[in-house]
Structure formats: structure tokens, C-alpha cells
Short mmCIF file of N, CA and C and ligand atoms in Angstrom, two decimals:
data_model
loop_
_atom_site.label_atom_id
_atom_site.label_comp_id
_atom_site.label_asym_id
_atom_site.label_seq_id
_atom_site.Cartn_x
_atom_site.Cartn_y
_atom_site.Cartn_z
N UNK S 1 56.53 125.55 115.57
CA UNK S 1 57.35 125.03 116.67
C UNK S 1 58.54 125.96 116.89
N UNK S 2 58.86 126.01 118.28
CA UNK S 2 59.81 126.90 118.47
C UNK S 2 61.05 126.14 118.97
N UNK S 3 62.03 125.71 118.44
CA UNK S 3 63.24 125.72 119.22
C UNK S 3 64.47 126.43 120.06
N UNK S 4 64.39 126.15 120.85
CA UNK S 4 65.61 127.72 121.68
C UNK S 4 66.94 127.08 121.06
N UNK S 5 67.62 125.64 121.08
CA UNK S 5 68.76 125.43 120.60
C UNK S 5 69.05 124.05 121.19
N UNK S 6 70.32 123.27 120.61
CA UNK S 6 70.61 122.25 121.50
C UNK S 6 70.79 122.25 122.24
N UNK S 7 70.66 121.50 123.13
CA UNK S 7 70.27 121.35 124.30
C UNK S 7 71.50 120.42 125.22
N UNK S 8 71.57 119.37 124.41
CA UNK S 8 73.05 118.16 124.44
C UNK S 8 72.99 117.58 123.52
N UNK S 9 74.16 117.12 123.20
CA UNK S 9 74.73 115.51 122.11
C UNK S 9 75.02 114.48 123.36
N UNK S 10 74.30 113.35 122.84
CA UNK S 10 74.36 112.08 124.42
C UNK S 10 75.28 111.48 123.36
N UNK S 11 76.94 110.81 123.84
CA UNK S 11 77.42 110.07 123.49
C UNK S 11 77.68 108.70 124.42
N UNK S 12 77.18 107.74 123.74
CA UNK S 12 77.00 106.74 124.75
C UNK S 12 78.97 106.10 125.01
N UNK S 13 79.11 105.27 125.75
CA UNK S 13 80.16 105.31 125.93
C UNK S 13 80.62 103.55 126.90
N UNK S 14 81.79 103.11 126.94
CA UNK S 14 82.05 102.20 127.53
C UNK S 14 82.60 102.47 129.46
N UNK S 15 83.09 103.34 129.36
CA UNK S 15 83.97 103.73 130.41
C UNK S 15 84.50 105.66 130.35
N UNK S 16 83.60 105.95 131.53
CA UNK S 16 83.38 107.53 131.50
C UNK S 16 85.03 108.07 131.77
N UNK S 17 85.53 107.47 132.40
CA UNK S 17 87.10 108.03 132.90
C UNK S 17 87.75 108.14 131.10
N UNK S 18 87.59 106.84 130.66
CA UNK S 18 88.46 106.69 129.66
C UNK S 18 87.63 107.79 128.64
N UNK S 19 86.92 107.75 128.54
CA UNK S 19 86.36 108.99 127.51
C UNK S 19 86.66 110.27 128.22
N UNK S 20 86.87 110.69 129.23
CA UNK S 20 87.37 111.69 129.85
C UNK S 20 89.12 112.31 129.21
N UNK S 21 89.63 110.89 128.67
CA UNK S 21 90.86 111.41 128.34
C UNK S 21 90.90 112.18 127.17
N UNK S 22 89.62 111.70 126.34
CA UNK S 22 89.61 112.93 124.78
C UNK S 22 89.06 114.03 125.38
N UNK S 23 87.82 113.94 125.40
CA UNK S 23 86.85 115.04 125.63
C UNK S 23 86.73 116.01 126.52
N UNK S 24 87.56 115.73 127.75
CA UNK S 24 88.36 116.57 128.56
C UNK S 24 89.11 117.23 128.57
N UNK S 25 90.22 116.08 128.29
CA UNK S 25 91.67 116.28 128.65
C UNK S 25 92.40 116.60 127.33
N UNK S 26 92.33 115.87 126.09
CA UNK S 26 92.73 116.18 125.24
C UNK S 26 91.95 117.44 124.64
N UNK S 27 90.51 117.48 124.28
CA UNK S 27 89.50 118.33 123.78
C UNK S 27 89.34 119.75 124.62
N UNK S 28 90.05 119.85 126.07
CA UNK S 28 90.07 120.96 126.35
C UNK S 28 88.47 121.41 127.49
N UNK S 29 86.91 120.48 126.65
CA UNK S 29 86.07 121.18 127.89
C UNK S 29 86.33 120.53 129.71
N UNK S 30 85.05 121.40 129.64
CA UNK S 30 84.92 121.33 131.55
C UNK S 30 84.46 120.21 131.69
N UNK S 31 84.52 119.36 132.70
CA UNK S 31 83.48 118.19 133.20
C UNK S 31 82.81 119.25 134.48
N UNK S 32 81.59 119.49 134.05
CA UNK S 32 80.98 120.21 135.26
C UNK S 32 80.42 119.23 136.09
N UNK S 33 80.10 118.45 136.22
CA UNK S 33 79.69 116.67 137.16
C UNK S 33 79.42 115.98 136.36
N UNK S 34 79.09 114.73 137.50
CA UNK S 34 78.77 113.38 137.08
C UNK S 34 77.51 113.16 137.59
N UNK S 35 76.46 112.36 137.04
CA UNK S 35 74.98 112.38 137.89
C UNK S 35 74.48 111.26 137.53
N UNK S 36 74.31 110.78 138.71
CA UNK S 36 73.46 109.11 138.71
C UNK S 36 72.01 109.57 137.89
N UNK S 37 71.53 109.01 136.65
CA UNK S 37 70.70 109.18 135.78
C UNK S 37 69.64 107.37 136.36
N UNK S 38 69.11 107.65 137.58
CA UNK S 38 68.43 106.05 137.49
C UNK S 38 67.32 105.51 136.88
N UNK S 39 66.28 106.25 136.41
CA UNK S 39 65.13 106.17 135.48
C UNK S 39 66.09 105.89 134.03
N UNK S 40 67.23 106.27 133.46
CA UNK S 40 67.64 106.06 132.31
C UNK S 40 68.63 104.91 132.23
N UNK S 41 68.73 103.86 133.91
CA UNK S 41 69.83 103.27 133.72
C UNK S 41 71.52 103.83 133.22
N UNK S 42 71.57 104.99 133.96
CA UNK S 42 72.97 105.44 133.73
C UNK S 42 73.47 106.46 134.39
N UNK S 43 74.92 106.60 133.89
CA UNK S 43 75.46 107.62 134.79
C UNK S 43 76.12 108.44 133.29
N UNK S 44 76.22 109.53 133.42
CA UNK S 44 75.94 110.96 132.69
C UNK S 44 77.23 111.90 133.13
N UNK S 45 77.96 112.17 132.71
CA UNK S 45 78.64 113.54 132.74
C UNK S 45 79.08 114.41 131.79
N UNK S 46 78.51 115.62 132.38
CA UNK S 46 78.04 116.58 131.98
C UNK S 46 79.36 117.69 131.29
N UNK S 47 79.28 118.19 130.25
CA UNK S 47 80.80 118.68 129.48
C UNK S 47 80.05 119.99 128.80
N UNK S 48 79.62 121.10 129.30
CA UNK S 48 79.23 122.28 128.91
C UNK S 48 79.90 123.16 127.77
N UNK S 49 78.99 123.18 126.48
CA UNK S 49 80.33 123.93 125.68
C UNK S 49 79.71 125.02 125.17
N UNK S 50 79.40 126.23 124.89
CA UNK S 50 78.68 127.29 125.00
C UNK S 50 77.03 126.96 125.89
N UNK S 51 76.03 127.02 124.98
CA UNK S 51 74.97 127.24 125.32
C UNK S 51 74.27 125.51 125.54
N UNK S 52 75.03 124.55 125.10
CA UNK S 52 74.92 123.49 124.90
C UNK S 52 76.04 122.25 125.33
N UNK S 53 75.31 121.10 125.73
CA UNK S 53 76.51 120.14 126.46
C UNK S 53 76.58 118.72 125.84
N UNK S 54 77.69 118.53 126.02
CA UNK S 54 78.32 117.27 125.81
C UNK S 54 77.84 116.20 126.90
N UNK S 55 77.49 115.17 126.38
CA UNK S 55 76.87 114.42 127.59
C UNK S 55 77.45 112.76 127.25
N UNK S 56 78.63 112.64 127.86
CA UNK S 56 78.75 110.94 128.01
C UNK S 56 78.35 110.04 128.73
N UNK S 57 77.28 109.16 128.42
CA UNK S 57 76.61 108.59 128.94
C UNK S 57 77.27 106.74 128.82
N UNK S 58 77.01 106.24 130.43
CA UNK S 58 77.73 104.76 130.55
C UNK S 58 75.95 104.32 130.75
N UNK S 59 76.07 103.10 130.29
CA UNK S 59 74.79 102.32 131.14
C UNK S 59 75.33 101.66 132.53
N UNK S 60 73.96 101.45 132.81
CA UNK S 60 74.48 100.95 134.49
C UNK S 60 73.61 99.47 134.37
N UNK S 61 72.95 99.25 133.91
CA UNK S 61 72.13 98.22 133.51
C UNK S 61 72.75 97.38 132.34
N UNK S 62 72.44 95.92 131.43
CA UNK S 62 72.47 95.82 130.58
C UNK S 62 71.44 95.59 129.61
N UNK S 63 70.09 96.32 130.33
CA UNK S 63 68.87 95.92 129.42
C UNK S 63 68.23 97.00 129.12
N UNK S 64 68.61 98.28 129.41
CA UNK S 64 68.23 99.33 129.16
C UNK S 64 69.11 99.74 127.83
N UNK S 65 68.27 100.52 127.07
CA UNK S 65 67.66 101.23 125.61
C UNK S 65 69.32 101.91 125.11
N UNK S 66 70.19 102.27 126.36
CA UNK S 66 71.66 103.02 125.40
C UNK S 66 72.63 101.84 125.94
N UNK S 67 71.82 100.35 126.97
CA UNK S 67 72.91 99.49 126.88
C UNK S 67 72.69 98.27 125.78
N UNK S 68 72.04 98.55 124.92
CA UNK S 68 71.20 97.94 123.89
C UNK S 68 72.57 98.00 122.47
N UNK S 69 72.00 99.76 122.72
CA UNK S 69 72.83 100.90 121.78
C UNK S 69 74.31 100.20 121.36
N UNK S 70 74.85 100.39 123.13
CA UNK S 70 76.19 100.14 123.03
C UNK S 70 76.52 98.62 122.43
N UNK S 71 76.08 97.58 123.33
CA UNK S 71 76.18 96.17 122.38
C UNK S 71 76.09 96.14 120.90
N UNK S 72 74.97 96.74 120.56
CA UNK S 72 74.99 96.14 118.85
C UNK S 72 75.41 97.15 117.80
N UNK S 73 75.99 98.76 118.48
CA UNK S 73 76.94 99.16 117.16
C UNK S 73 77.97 100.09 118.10
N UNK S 74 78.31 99.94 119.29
CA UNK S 74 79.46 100.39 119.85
C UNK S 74 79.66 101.80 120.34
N UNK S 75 80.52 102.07 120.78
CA UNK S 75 79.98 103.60 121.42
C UNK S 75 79.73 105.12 120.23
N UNK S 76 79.14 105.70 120.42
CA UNK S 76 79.24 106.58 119.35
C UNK S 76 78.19 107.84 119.99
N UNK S 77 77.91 108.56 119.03
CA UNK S 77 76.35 109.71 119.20
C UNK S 77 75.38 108.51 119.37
N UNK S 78 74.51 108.70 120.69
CA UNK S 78 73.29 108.46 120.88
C UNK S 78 72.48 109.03 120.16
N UNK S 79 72.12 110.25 120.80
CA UNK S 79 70.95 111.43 120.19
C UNK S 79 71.58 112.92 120.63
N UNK S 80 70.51 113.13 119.54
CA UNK S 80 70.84 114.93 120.01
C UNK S 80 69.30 115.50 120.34
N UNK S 81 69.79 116.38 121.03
CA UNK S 81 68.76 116.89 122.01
C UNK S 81 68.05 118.06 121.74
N UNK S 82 66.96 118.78 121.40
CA UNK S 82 66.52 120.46 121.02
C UNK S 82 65.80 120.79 122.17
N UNK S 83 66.10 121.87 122.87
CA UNK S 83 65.69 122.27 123.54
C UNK S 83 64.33 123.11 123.17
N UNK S 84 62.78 122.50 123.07
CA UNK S 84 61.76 123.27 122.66
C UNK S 84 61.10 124.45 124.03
N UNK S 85 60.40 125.54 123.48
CA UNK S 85 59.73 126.02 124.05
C UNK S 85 58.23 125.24 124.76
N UNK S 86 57.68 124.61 123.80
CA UNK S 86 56.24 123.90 123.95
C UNK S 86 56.58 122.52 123.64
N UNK S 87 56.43 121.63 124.40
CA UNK S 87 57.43 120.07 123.63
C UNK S 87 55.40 119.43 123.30
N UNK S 88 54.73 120.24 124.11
CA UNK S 88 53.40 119.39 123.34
C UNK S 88 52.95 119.86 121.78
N UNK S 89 53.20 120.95 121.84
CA UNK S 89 53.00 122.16 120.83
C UNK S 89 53.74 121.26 119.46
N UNK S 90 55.55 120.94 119.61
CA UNK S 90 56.26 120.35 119.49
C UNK S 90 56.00 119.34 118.99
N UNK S 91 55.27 118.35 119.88
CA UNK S 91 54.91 116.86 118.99
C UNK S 91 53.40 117.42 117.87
N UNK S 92 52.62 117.48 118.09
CA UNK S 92 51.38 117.98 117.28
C UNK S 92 51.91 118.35 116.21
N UNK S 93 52.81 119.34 116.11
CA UNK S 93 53.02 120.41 114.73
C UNK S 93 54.29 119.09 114.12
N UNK S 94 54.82 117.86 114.57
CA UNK S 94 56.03 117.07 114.39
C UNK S 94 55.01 116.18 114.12
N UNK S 95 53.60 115.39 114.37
CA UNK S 95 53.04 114.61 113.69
C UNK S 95 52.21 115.20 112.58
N UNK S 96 51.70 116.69 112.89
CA UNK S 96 50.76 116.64 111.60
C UNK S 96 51.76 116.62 110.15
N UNK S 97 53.18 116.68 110.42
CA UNK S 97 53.94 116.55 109.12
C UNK S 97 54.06 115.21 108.61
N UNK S 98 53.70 114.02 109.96
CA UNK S 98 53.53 113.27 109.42
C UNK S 98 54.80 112.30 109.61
N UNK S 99 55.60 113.16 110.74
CA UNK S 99 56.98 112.28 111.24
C UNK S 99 56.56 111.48 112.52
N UNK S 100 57.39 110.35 112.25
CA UNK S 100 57.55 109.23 112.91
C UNK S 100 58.07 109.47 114.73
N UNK S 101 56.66 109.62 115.54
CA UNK S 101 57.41 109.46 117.02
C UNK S 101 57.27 108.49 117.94
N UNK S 102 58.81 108.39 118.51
CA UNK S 102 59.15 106.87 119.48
C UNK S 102 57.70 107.71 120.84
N UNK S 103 57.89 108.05 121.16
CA UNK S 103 57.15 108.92 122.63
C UNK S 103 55.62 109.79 122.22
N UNK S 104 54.55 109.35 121.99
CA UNK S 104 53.58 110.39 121.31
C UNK S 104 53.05 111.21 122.28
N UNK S 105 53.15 111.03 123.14
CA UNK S 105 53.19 111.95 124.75
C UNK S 105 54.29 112.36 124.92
N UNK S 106 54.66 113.14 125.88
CA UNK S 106 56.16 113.81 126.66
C UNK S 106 55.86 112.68 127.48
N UNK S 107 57.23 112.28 127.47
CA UNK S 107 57.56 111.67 129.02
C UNK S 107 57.57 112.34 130.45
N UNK S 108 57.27 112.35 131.45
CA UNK S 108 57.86 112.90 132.56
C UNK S 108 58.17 112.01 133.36
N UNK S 109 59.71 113.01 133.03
CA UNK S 109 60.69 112.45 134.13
C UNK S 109 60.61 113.02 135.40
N UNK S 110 61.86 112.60 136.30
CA UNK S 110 61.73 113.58 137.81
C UNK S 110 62.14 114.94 138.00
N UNK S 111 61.45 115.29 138.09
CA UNK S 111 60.93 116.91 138.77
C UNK S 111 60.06 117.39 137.91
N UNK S 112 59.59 116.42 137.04
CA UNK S 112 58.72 116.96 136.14
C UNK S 112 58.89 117.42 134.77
N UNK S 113 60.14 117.12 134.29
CA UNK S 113 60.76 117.59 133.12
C UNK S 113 59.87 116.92 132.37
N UNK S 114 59.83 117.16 131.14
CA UNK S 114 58.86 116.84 129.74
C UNK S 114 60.29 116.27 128.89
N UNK S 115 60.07 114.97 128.37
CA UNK S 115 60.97 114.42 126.97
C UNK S 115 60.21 113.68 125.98
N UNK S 116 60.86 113.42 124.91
CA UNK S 116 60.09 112.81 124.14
C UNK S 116 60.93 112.62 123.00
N UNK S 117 61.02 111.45 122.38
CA UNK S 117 62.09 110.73 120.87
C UNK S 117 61.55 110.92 119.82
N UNK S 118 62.00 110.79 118.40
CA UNK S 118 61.63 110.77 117.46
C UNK S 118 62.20 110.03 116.29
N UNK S 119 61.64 109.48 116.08
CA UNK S 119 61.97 108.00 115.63
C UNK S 119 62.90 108.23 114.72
N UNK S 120 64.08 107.49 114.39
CA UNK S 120 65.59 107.67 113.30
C UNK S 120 64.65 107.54 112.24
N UNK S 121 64.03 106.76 111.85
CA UNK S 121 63.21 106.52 110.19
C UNK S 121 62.64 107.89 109.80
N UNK S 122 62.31 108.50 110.46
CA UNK S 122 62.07 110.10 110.49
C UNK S 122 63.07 111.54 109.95
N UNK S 123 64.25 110.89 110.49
CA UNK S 123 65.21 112.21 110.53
C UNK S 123 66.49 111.57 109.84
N UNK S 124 66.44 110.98 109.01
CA UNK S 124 67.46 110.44 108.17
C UNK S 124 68.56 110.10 109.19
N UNK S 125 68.05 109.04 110.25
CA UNK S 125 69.27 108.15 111.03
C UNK S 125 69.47 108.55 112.33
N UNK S 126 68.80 109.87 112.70
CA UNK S 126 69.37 110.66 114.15
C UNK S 126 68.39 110.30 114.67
N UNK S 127 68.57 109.24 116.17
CA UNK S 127 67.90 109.64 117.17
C UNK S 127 67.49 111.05 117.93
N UNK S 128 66.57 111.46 118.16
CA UNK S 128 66.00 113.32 118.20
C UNK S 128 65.58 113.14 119.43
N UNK S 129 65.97 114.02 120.30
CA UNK S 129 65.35 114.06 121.25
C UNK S 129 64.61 115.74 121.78
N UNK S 130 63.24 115.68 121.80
CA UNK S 130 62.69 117.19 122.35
C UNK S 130 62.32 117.03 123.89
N UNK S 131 62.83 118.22 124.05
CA UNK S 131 62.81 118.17 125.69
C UNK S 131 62.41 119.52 126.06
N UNK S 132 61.66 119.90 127.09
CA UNK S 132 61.24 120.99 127.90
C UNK S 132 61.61 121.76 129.01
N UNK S 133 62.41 122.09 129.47
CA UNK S 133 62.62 123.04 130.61
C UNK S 133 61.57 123.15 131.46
N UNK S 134 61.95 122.37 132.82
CA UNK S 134 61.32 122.76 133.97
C UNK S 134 61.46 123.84 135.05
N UNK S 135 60.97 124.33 136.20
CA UNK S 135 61.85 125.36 136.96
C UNK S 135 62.12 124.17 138.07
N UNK S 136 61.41 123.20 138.73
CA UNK S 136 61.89 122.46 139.20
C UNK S 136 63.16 121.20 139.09
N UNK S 137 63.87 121.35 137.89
CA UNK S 137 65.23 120.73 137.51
C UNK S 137 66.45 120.99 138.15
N UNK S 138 67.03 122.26 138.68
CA UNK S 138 67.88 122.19 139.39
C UNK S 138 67.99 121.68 140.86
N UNK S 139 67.07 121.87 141.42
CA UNK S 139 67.56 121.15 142.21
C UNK S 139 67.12 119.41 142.21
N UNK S 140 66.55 119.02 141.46
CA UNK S 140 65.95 117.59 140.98
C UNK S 140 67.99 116.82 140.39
N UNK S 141 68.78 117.69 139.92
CA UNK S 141 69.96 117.44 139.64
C UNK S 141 71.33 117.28 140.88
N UNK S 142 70.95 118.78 141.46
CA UNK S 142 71.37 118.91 142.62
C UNK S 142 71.43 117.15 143.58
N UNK S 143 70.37 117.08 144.11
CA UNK S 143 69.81 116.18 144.51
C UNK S 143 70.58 114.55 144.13
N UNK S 144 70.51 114.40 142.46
CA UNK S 144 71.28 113.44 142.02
C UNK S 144 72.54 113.29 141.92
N UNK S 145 73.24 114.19 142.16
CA UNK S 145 74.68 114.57 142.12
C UNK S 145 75.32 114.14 143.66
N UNK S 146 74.69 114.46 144.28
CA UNK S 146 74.67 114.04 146.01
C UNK S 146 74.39 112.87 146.15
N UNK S 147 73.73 111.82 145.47
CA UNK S 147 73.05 110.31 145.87
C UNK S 147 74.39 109.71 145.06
N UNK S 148 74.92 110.21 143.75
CA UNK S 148 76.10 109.38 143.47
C UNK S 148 77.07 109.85 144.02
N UNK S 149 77.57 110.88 144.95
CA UNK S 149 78.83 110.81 145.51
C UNK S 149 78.89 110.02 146.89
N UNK S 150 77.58 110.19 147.46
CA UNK S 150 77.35 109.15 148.50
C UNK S 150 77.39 107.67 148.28
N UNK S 151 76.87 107.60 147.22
CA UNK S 151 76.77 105.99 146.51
C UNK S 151 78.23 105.89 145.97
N UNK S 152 79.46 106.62 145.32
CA UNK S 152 80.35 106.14 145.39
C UNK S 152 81.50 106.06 147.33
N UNK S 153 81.05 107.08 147.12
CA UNK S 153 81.87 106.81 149.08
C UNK S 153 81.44 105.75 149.77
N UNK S 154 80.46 104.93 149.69
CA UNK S 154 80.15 103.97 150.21
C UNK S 154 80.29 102.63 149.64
N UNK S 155 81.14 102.39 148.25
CA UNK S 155 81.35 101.71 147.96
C UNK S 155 82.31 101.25 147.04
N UNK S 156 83.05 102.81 147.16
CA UNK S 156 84.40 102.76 147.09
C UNK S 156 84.69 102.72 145.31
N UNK S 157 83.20 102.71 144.50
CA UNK S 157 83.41 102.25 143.23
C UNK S 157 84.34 103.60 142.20
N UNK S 158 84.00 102.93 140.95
CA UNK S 158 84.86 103.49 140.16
C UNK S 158 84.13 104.85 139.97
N UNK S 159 82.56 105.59 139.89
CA UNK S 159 82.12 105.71 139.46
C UNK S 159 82.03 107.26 139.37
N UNK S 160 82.52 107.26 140.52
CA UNK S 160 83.28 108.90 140.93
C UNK S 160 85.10 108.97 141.06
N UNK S 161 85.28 108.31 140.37
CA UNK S 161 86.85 107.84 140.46
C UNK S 161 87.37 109.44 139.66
N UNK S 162 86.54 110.32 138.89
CA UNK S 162 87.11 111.48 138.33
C UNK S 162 86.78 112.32 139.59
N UNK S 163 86.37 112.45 140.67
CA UNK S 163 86.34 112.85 141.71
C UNK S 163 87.49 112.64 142.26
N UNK S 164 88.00 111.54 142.33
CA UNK S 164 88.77 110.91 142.98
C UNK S 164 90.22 111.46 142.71
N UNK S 165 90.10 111.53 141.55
CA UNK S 165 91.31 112.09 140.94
C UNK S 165 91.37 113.27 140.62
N UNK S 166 90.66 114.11 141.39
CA UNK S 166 90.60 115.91 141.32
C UNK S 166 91.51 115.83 143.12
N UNK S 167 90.67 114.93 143.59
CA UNK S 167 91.25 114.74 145.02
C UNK S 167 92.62 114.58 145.26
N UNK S 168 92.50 113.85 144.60
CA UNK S 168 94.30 113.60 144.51
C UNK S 168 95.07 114.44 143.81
N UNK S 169 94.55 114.99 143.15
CA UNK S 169 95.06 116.51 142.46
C UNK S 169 95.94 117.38 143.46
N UNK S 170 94.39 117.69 144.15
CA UNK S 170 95.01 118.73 145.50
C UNK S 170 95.76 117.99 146.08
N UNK S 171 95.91 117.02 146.21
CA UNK S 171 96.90 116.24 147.19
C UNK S 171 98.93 116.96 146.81
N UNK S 172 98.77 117.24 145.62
CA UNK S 172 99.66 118.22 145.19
C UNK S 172 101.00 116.94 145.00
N UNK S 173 102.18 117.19 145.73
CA UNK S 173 103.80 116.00 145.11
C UNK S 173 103.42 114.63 145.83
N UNK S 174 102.27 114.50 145.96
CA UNK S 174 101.99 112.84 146.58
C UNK S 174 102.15 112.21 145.18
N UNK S 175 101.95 110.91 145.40
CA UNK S 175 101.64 109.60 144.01
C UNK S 175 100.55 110.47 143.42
ZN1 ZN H 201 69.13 113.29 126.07
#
């Protein structure tokens, strides 16, 4: 199996602004966006730190799998992510050892991306996540990045509120 490297750390989270004040603001990275995640029940922003990203993740649901997470042990590391070359290659050579997987197929998600879990009883406690590189992903992101700024302008929510407050940034000696 080949791994290129991590890929992300998903930290699940209560409130993306307020985690914005460490991991941003105090911690120094970028928030490169925010992206309506709707197959995962969530919204995602994205914190690039070399070759690999920080990913705080809110649920948007309360019955989905990281709003589960959050209820019964609070915000923390979700999973971490490896970015494989072959994620089928990947599971095969990850079961014939005989480890435990949540996904025994890749998932595909939209645009076609390949994912797939690996069960904590496996990896001494870490949710694992292997994932594949598509060429159709950027703009499959693109795309989602645009449906939540529209979806917050139209409803005024909190959800781009770090938008909101870049806006008001430029607004320069206003409030
Ligand atoms: Zn992930």
C-alpha cells in the first residue's frame, strides 16, 4: 500500500466561528473556506497547514455519524485522513492483515471521490480514514462553496457569518 500523506485531521466541533477563535485566530492558520458537506450532514472548514488540513467539522443534522460523535463524548479529533494512491489496492492489502473495516468497498462520494473507514478496534482508538484523489474534485468543491454562500445570503444564517466578518473587515472604522 502506498500512502502519499495526510490528507486532514476532521475535528468535530460545536460552533465553527467559536473554534475559529483558536485555530485561526489564536493558532495563526488560514481558513481557506467553508463548504456545505450535504451527503456528510455538515458544514466543514477548511484550515490548510503544509501539505495537509485542518478540518472543523459542525453537524447540520442530529442523526448523522459526527452528530452522534459530538453528543456522546464532545468535540474533539474525529478521524484522520491518509491520502492513498490505490484506496482499493488499500483495503485488500488492510484486510488480508486482517484489520477491521467500517466501509469494505470505497464509498463514492460526489464527483466521484473514493472513501472508506477503518474501524477504531483496529488502530488502537483512531477513527482512519483512506481516501483517493479524484481529477473531478475541484470543481465538485468549487460548486459547494457557492450553494453555501447562496444558502447563507438567503437566509441570513450564521453559517457564513466568518464571511460576514471578513466583510465587515473591509468595512474598515465602521462597528
Ligand atoms: Zn475525512
Amino acid at each position: 500500500m502506498k500512502i502519499k500523506k495526510i490528507d486532514h485531521i476532521a475535528i468535530v466541533v460545536e460552533d465553527i466561528d467559536d473554534a475559529l477563535g483558536f485555530w485561526r485566530d489564536a493558532l495563526g492558520l488560514t481558513l481557506s473556506h467553508v463548504e456545505d458537506v450535504p451527503d456528510q450532514q455538515s458544514i466543514v472548514a477548511f484550515l490548510p497547514t503544509g501539505e495537509s488540513e485542518v478540518e472543523l467539522v459542525k453537524p447540520t443534522s442530529d442523526d448523522s455519524g459526527v452528530a452522534r460523535f459530538l453528543n456522546k463524548r464532545g468535540p474533539g479529533i474525529h478521524h484522520i485522513c491518509f491520502e492513498v494512491e490505490d484506496i482499493e489496492e488499500a483495503l485488500a492489502s488492510l484486510r488480508a492483515d486482517g484489520v477491521r473495516l467500517i466501509n469494505e468497498t470505497p464509498q463514492i462520494g460526489t464527483g466521484g471521490k473514493k472513501i472508506a473507514f477503518i474501524h477504531p478496534e483496529s488502530t488502537h482508538g483512531v477513527l482512519v480514514e483512506m481516501y483517493e484523489l479524484t481529477g473531478q474534485e475541484p470543481e465538485v468543491r468549487l460548486a459547494r462553496a457557492r450553494r453555501l454562500a447562496d444558502r447563507a445570503l438567503a437566509s441570513g444564517q450564521a453559517a457564513a457569518s466568518s464571511a460576514l466578518e471578513f466583510l465587515r473587515g473591509l468595512g474598515g472604522n465602521g462597528r
